[in-house]
Amino acid sequence: MKKKSKVGITITQHLLNQQRENPEATGSFTKLLNELIVAAKVISREVNKAGLADILGPTGTRNIYDDEVQKLDIFANKVIIERMQHVGELCCMGSEENENLIEIPSQYPKGDYILMFDPLDGSSNIDVNVSIGTIFGIYKRKNPDSCSEISLSDVLQKGINQVAAGYFLYGSSTMMVYTTGHGVHGFTLFPSIGEFLLSHENIKIPEKSTIYSVNESYYAYWDDKTRAIVDYFKKVDKDTGRPYTARYVGSLVADFHRNLLKGGIFMYPADRKDPKKPGGKLRLMVEANPLAMVVREAGGYASDGYVPILDIDPGFLHQRTPLYIGSKKDVEIAEAFMKGERK
Ligand code: P6P
């Protein structure tokens, strides 16, 4: 019998369903996420056109991390800021591309939410047509009655405080994966109708996997414990399904998404390669925290090698962290090596 195609509900319907299940919901959150979705549709269109348009390639400028900034980075950052600042639900934003907090212009109403985002992660892959993504995490401000004086202490919250998190993946198709703490759900953009439709309901990451993702060119810059972790996943041992398969795209959202669906551990350890980045390359607030919430809701785990990512108290906006994220059992093995509990 011909398999009935399961066309899912729209993301808007899904958000409204979640809102209705939450008695105190006022609709503010739904409005906020809907605007972010519009921004992602605009970015998706430009990413898909990038090969033809003149917004491809580097701008010749560098961001605060000294990374070369691609034109699409700037475009994506601008689209999100301009679209989100007038929604009336935010009191500020933080972006990987902006050194300081992004305040809401005085002409727009403010709200109680804080949006932290990486507008276009993996940008070094733009020119070679590898999947890239937007990562976001949403918090509620701690002191709701003083939005006019938003302070870093309001924003620098542990990842466990996120009320929602997720990412958009601009690849062979454009996907949105998000959680509000009630499971992880994936939606695929159908360009013909311009809607994200439910395609991956209640995603659960396999507890154990056979994939490890790490840039092994840094092997010489790792400490012995980090080397021991990677050596472990490469060792031949049939009983534990090793060696694992190596898969590394070099685009965090692409690597994370594959591991989320198939199982796997993604690692970006601390290394001695760049003295400016002793704690690893990835950013806590705009990369590690959102993905750590997603993976936890999918039954996985994220650690800095010693403690859960979601428990880290951020010291400053662009703090970096080592990241071990994915299938729970594999991340726990990595932690055991880092803590000296395994050799
Ligand atoms: P490396 C992309 O620039 C990024 O921030 C992540 O998307 C990706 O996982 C990582 O850097 C790749 O870094 O050092 O392996 O090239």
GROMACS .gro file of N, CA, C and O in nm, residues 85-159:
model
  300
   85GLN      N    1   1.415   4.366   1.705
   85GLN     CA    2   1.416   4.481   1.798
   85GLN      C    3   1.280   4.549   1.810
   85GLN      O    4   1.252   4.615   1.910
   86HIS      N    5   1.191   4.527   1.709
   86HIS     CA    6   1.062   4.600   1.720
   86HIS      C    7   0.949   4.509   1.768
   86HIS      O    8   0.835   4.553   1.778
   87VAL      N    9   0.981   4.384   1.802
   87VAL     CA   10   0.875   4.290   1.840
   87VAL      C   11   0.805   4.331   1.970
   87VAL      O   12   0.690   4.300   1.994
   88GLY      N   13   0.881   4.401   2.057
   88GLY     CA   14   0.820   4.447   2.183
   88GLY      C   15   0.825   4.343   2.294
   88GLY      O   16   0.763   4.358   2.399
   89GLU      N   17   0.902   4.235   2.270
   89GLU     CA   18   0.910   4.129   2.372
   89GLU      C   19   1.051   4.115   2.429
   89GLU      O   20   1.075   4.029   2.514
   90LEU      N   21   1.144   4.194   2.376
   90LEU     CA   22   1.284   4.179   2.421
   90LEU      C   23   1.328   4.301   2.499
   90LEU      O   24   1.287   4.413   2.469
   91CYS      N   25   1.416   4.280   2.598
   91CYS     CA   26   1.477   4.397   2.661
   91CYS      C   27   1.620   4.413   2.615
   91CYS      O   28   1.681   4.518   2.633
   92CYS      N   29   1.677   4.313   2.551
   92CYS     CA   30   1.808   4.329   2.487
   92CYS      C   31   1.842   4.200   2.414
   92CYS      O   32   1.771   4.099   2.424
   93MET      N   33   1.951   4.207   2.338
   93MET     CA   34   2.000   4.090   2.264
   93MET      C   35   2.151   4.081   2.278
   93MET      O   36   2.217   4.182   2.306
   94GLY      N   37   2.204   3.963   2.256
   94GLY     CA   38   2.349   3.944   2.251
   94GLY      C   39   2.380   3.862   2.126
   94GLY      O   40   2.316   3.760   2.103
   95SER      N   41   2.476   3.910   2.046
   95SER     CA   42   2.510   3.839   1.923
   95SER      C   43   2.659   3.808   1.919
   95SER      O   44   2.741   3.888   1.969
   96GLU      N   45   2.693   3.697   1.858
   96GLU     CA   46   2.835   3.664   1.842
   96GLU      C   47   2.908   3.777   1.768
   96GLU      O   48   3.025   3.802   1.790
   97GLU      N   49   2.835   3.848   1.681
   97GLU     CA   50   2.900   3.949   1.597
   97GLU      C   51   2.910   4.086   1.664
   97GLU      O   52   2.970   4.177   1.608
   98ASN      N   53   2.847   4.101   1.782
   98ASN     CA   54   2.849   4.233   1.847
   98ASN      C   55   2.922   4.225   1.980
   98ASN      O   56   2.884   4.142   2.065
   99GLU      N   57   3.020   4.310   1.997
   99GLU     CA   58   3.102   4.303   2.120
   99GLU      C   59   3.018   4.329   2.245
   99GLU      O   60   3.032   4.262   2.346
  100ASN      N   61   2.927   4.427   2.233
  100ASN     CA   62   2.846   4.464   2.349
  100ASN      C   63   2.702   4.419   2.333
  100ASN      O   64   2.659   4.381   2.225
  101LEU      N   65   2.626   4.430   2.443
  101LEU     CA   66   2.483   4.398   2.438
  101LEU      C   67   2.414   4.487   2.334
  101LEU      O   68   2.454   4.602   2.314
  102ILE      N   69   2.315   4.434   2.268
  102ILE     CA   70   2.239   4.511   2.169
  102ILE      C   71   2.113   4.563   2.238
  102ILE      O   72   2.026   4.483   2.277
  103GLU      N   73   2.105   4.694   2.258
  103GLU     CA   74   1.990   4.749   2.329
  103GLU      C   75   1.873   4.767   2.233
  103GLU      O   76   1.892   4.777   2.112
  104ILE      N   77   1.754   4.770   2.285
  104ILE     CA   78   1.634   4.794   2.204
  104ILE      C   79   1.615   4.944   2.191
  104ILE      O   80   1.610   5.015   2.291
  105PRO      N   81   1.611   4.996   2.067
  105PRO     CA   82   1.595   5.142   2.048
  105PRO      C   83   1.474   5.196   2.123
  105PRO      O   84   1.372   5.127   2.134
  106SER      N   85   1.487   5.316   2.174
  106SER     CA   86   1.385   5.373   2.263
  106SER      C   87   1.247   5.382   2.197
  106SER      O   88   1.144   5.378   2.266
  107GLN      N   89   1.242   5.389   2.064
  107GLN     CA   90   1.111   5.405   1.998
  107GLN      C   91   1.030   5.274   1.998
  107GLN      O   92   0.913   5.273   1.960
  108TYR      N   93   1.093   5.164   2.040
  108TYR     CA   94   1.019   5.037   2.041
  108TYR      C   95   0.985   4.995   2.184
  108TYR      O   96   1.065   5.017   2.276
  109PRO      N   97   0.868   4.930   2.204
  109PRO     CA   98   0.835   4.878   2.337
  109PRO      C   99   0.932   4.767   2.375
  109PRO      O  100   0.986   4.699   2.287
  110LYS      N  101   0.955   4.753   2.504
  110LYS     CA  102   1.047   4.646   2.549
  110LYS      C  103   0.968   4.537   2.620
  110LYS      O  104   0.851   4.555   2.656
  111GLY      N  105   1.033   4.423   2.634
  111GLY     CA  106   0.966   4.310   2.703
  111GLY      C  107   1.062   4.247   2.801
  111GLY      O  108   1.164   4.306   2.836
  112ASP      N  109   1.031   4.126   2.842
  112ASP     CA  110   1.109   4.061   2.948
  112ASP      C  111   1.206   3.955   2.897
  112ASP      O  112   1.273   3.891   2.976
  113TYR      N  113   1.209   3.933   2.766
  113TYR     CA  114   1.296   3.826   2.715
  113TYR      C  115   1.431   3.879   2.668
  113TYR      O  116   1.442   3.995   2.628
  114ILE      N  117   1.528   3.790   2.671
  114ILE     CA  118   1.664   3.820   2.623
  114ILE      C  119   1.697   3.717   2.515
  114ILE      O  120   1.679   3.597   2.538
  115LEU      N  121   1.740   3.764   2.400
  115LEU     CA  122   1.776   3.673   2.290
  115LEU      C  123   1.928   3.672   2.274
  115LEU      O  124   1.989   3.776   2.253
  116MET      N  125   1.986   3.553   2.285
  116MET     CA  126   2.130   3.535   2.260
  116MET      C  127   2.143   3.454   2.132
  116MET      O  128   2.075   3.351   2.118
  117PHE      N  129   2.227   3.499   2.037
  117PHE     CA  130   2.230   3.424   1.911
  117PHE      C  131   2.364   3.432   1.840
  117PHE      O  132   2.442   3.527   1.855
  118ASP      N  133   2.390   3.330   1.763
  118ASP     CA  134   2.500   3.330   1.665
  118ASP      C  135   2.431   3.337   1.530
  118ASP      O  136   2.368   3.240   1.487
  119PRO      N  137   2.439   3.450   1.461
  119PRO     CA  138   2.356   3.469   1.341
  119PRO      C  139   2.385   3.373   1.227
  119PRO      O  140   2.294   3.330   1.157
  120LEU      N  141   2.512   3.340   1.209
  120LEU     CA  142   2.543   3.247   1.100
  120LEU      C  143   2.670   3.170   1.136
  120LEU      O  144   2.781   3.209   1.102
  121ASP      N  145   2.648   3.058   1.205
  121ASP     CA  146   2.763   2.979   1.251
  121ASP      C  147   2.815   2.890   1.138
  121ASP      O  148   2.736   2.837   1.060
  122GLY      N  149   2.945   2.878   1.132
  122GLY     CA  150   3.004   2.793   1.028
  122GLY      C  151   3.033   2.872   0.903
  122GLY      O  152   3.051   2.818   0.794
  123SER      N  153   3.038   3.004   0.920
  123SER     CA  154   3.045   3.092   0.802
  123SER      C  155   3.165   3.061   0.712
  123SER      O  156   3.161   3.086   0.593
  124SER      N  157   3.270   3.002   0.769
  124SER     CA  158   3.387   2.973   0.683
  124SER      C  159   3.348   2.871   0.574
  124SER      O  160   3.418   2.852   0.478
  125ASN      N  161   3.232   2.808   0.590
  125ASN     CA  162   3.190   2.708   0.491
  125ASN      C  163   3.098   2.766   0.384
  125ASN      O  164   3.052   2.692   0.295
  126ILE      N  165   3.067   2.895   0.396
  126ILE     CA  166   2.966   2.953   0.306
  126ILE      C  167   3.004   2.930   0.160
  126ILE      O  168   2.924   2.884   0.078
  127ASP      N  169   3.131   2.957   0.129
  127ASP     CA  170   3.171   2.955  -0.014
  127ASP      C  171   3.178   2.814  -0.071
  127ASP      O  172   3.191   2.798  -0.193
  128VAL      N  173   3.175   2.713   0.013
  128VAL     CA  174   3.189   2.577  -0.041
  128VAL      C  175   3.060   2.497  -0.023
  128VAL      O  176   3.060   2.374  -0.024
  129ASN      N  177   2.951   2.571  -0.002
  129ASN     CA  178   2.818   2.511  -0.003
  129ASN      C  179   2.798   2.401   0.102
  129ASN      O  180   2.731   2.301   0.078
  130VAL      N  181   2.863   2.420   0.216
  130VAL     CA  182   2.842   2.328   0.328
  130VAL      C  183   2.737   2.390   0.421
  130VAL      O  184   2.731   2.512   0.435
  131SER      N  185   2.656   2.306   0.483
  131SER     CA  186   2.547   2.356   0.568
  131SER      C  187   2.600   2.448   0.677
  131SER      O  188   2.705   2.422   0.736
  132ILE      N  189   2.527   2.558   0.699
  132ILE     CA  190   2.561   2.652   0.806
  132ILE      C  191   2.434   2.679   0.885
  132ILE      O  192   2.327   2.627   0.849
  133GLY      N  193   2.446   2.754   0.995
  133GLY     CA  194   2.326   2.766   1.078
  133GLY      C  195   2.320   2.889   1.166
  133GLY      O  196   2.419   2.960   1.185
  134THR      N  197   2.201   2.914   1.217
  134THR     CA  198   2.175   3.019   1.317
  134THR      C  199   2.142   2.948   1.448
  134THR      O  200   2.061   2.855   1.446
  135ILE      N  201   2.206   2.988   1.556
  135ILE     CA  202   2.182   2.925   1.687
  135ILE      C  203   2.123   3.030   1.780
  135ILE      O  204   2.167   3.146   1.780
  136PHE      N  205   2.022   2.992   1.860
  136PHE     CA  206   1.960   3.090   1.951
  136PHE      C  207   1.924   3.030   2.085
  136PHE      O  208   1.892   2.912   2.095
  137GLY      N  209   1.931   3.115   2.185
  137GLY     CA  210   1.886   3.079   2.321
  137GLY      C  211   1.808   3.196   2.376
  137GLY      O  212   1.842   3.312   2.350
  138ILE      N  213   1.698   3.166   2.447
  138ILE     CA  214   1.611   3.273   2.499
  138ILE      C  215   1.600   3.261   2.650
  138ILE      O  216   1.578   3.151   2.703
  139TYR      N  217   1.621   3.372   2.719
  139TYR     CA  218   1.612   3.379   2.865
  139TYR      C  219   1.505   3.480   2.903
  139TYR      O  220   1.467   3.564   2.823
  140LYS      N  221   1.457   3.471   3.028
  140LYS     CA  222   1.374   3.578   3.083
  140LYS      C  223   1.467   3.662   3.170
  140LYS      O  224   1.555   3.607   3.238
  141ARG      N  225   1.448   3.793   3.169
  141ARG     CA  226   1.536   3.875   3.252
  141ARG      C  227   1.505   3.852   3.401
  141ARG      O  228   1.392   3.819   3.438
  142LYS      N  229   1.609   3.867   3.483
  142LYS     CA  230   1.593   3.836   3.626
  142LYS      C  231   1.505   3.940   3.696
  142LYS      O  232   1.419   3.907   3.776
  143ASN      N  233   1.528   4.071   3.663
  143ASN     CA  234   1.450   4.174   3.734
  143ASN      C  235   1.355   4.238   3.633
  143ASN      O  236   1.390   4.340   3.570
  144PRO      N  237   1.235   4.184   3.616
  144PRO     CA  238   1.146   4.230   3.508
  144PRO      C  239   1.104   4.376   3.519
  144PRO      O  240   1.066   4.438   3.424
  145ASP      N  241   1.121   4.437   3.640
  145ASP     CA  242   1.063   4.573   3.649
  145ASP      C  243   1.164   4.681   3.613
  145ASP      O  244   1.139   4.797   3.622
  146SER      N  245   1.285   4.639   3.571
  146SER     CA  246   1.381   4.751   3.546
  146SER      C  247   1.440   4.739   3.406
  146SER      O  248   1.560   4.743   3.386
  147CYS      N  249   1.352   4.716   3.310
  147CYS     CA  250   1.404   4.689   3.175
  147CYS      C  251   1.484   4.806   3.120
  147CYS      O  252   1.574   4.790   3.041
  148SER      N  253   1.454   4.926   3.168
  148SER     CA  254   1.527   5.041   3.107
  148SER      C  255   1.675   5.035   3.146
  148SER      O  256   1.761   5.082   3.076
  149GLU      N  257   1.705   4.971   3.260
  149GLU     CA  258   1.848   4.966   3.294
  149GLU      C  259   1.899   4.822   3.279
  149GLU      O  260   1.948   4.764   3.374
  150ILE      N  261   1.883   4.765   3.163
  150ILE     CA  262   1.929   4.627   3.147
  150ILE      C  263   2.078   4.620   3.179
  150ILE      O  264   2.155   4.709   3.143
  151SER      N  265   2.118   4.521   3.256
  151SER     CA  266   2.261   4.512   3.292
  151SER      C  267   2.311   4.373   3.256
  151SER      O  268   2.233   4.279   3.238
  152LEU      N  269   2.442   4.360   3.248
  152LEU     CA  270   2.503   4.231   3.213
  152LEU      C  271   2.463   4.125   3.315
  152LEU      O  272   2.445   4.009   3.280
  153SER      N  273   2.441   4.167   3.440
  153SER     CA  274   2.405   4.066   3.542
  153SER      C  275   2.269   4.005   3.508
  153SER      O  276   2.240   3.889   3.539
  154ASP      N  277   2.185   4.082   3.437
  154ASP     CA  278   2.056   4.028   3.392
  154ASP      C  279   2.077   3.923   3.284
  154ASP      O  280   2.003   3.826   3.270
  155VAL      N  281   2.179   3.949   3.200
  155VAL     CA  282   2.198   3.867   3.080
  155VAL      C  283   2.285   3.745   3.107
  155VAL      O  284   2.260   3.636   3.059
  156LEU      N  285   2.388   3.763   3.190
  156LEU     CA  286   2.483   3.653   3.213
  156LEU      C  287   2.423   3.550   3.307
  156LEU      O  288   2.453   3.545   3.426
  157GLN      N  289   2.335   3.468   3.253
  157GLN     CA  290   2.269   3.365   3.333
  157GLN      C  291   2.318   3.226   3.291
  157GLN      O  292   2.361   3.206   3.177
  158LYS      N  293   2.305   3.130   3.382
  158LYS     CA  294   2.342   2.993   3.348
  158LYS      C  295   2.250   2.942   3.236
  158LYS      O  296   2.133   2.981   3.228
  159GLY      N  297   2.300   2.853   3.155
  159GLY     CA  298   2.221   2.799   3.045
  159GLY      C  299   2.096   2.725   3.091
  159GLY      O  300   1.998   2.715   3.020
   0.00000   0.00000   0.00000
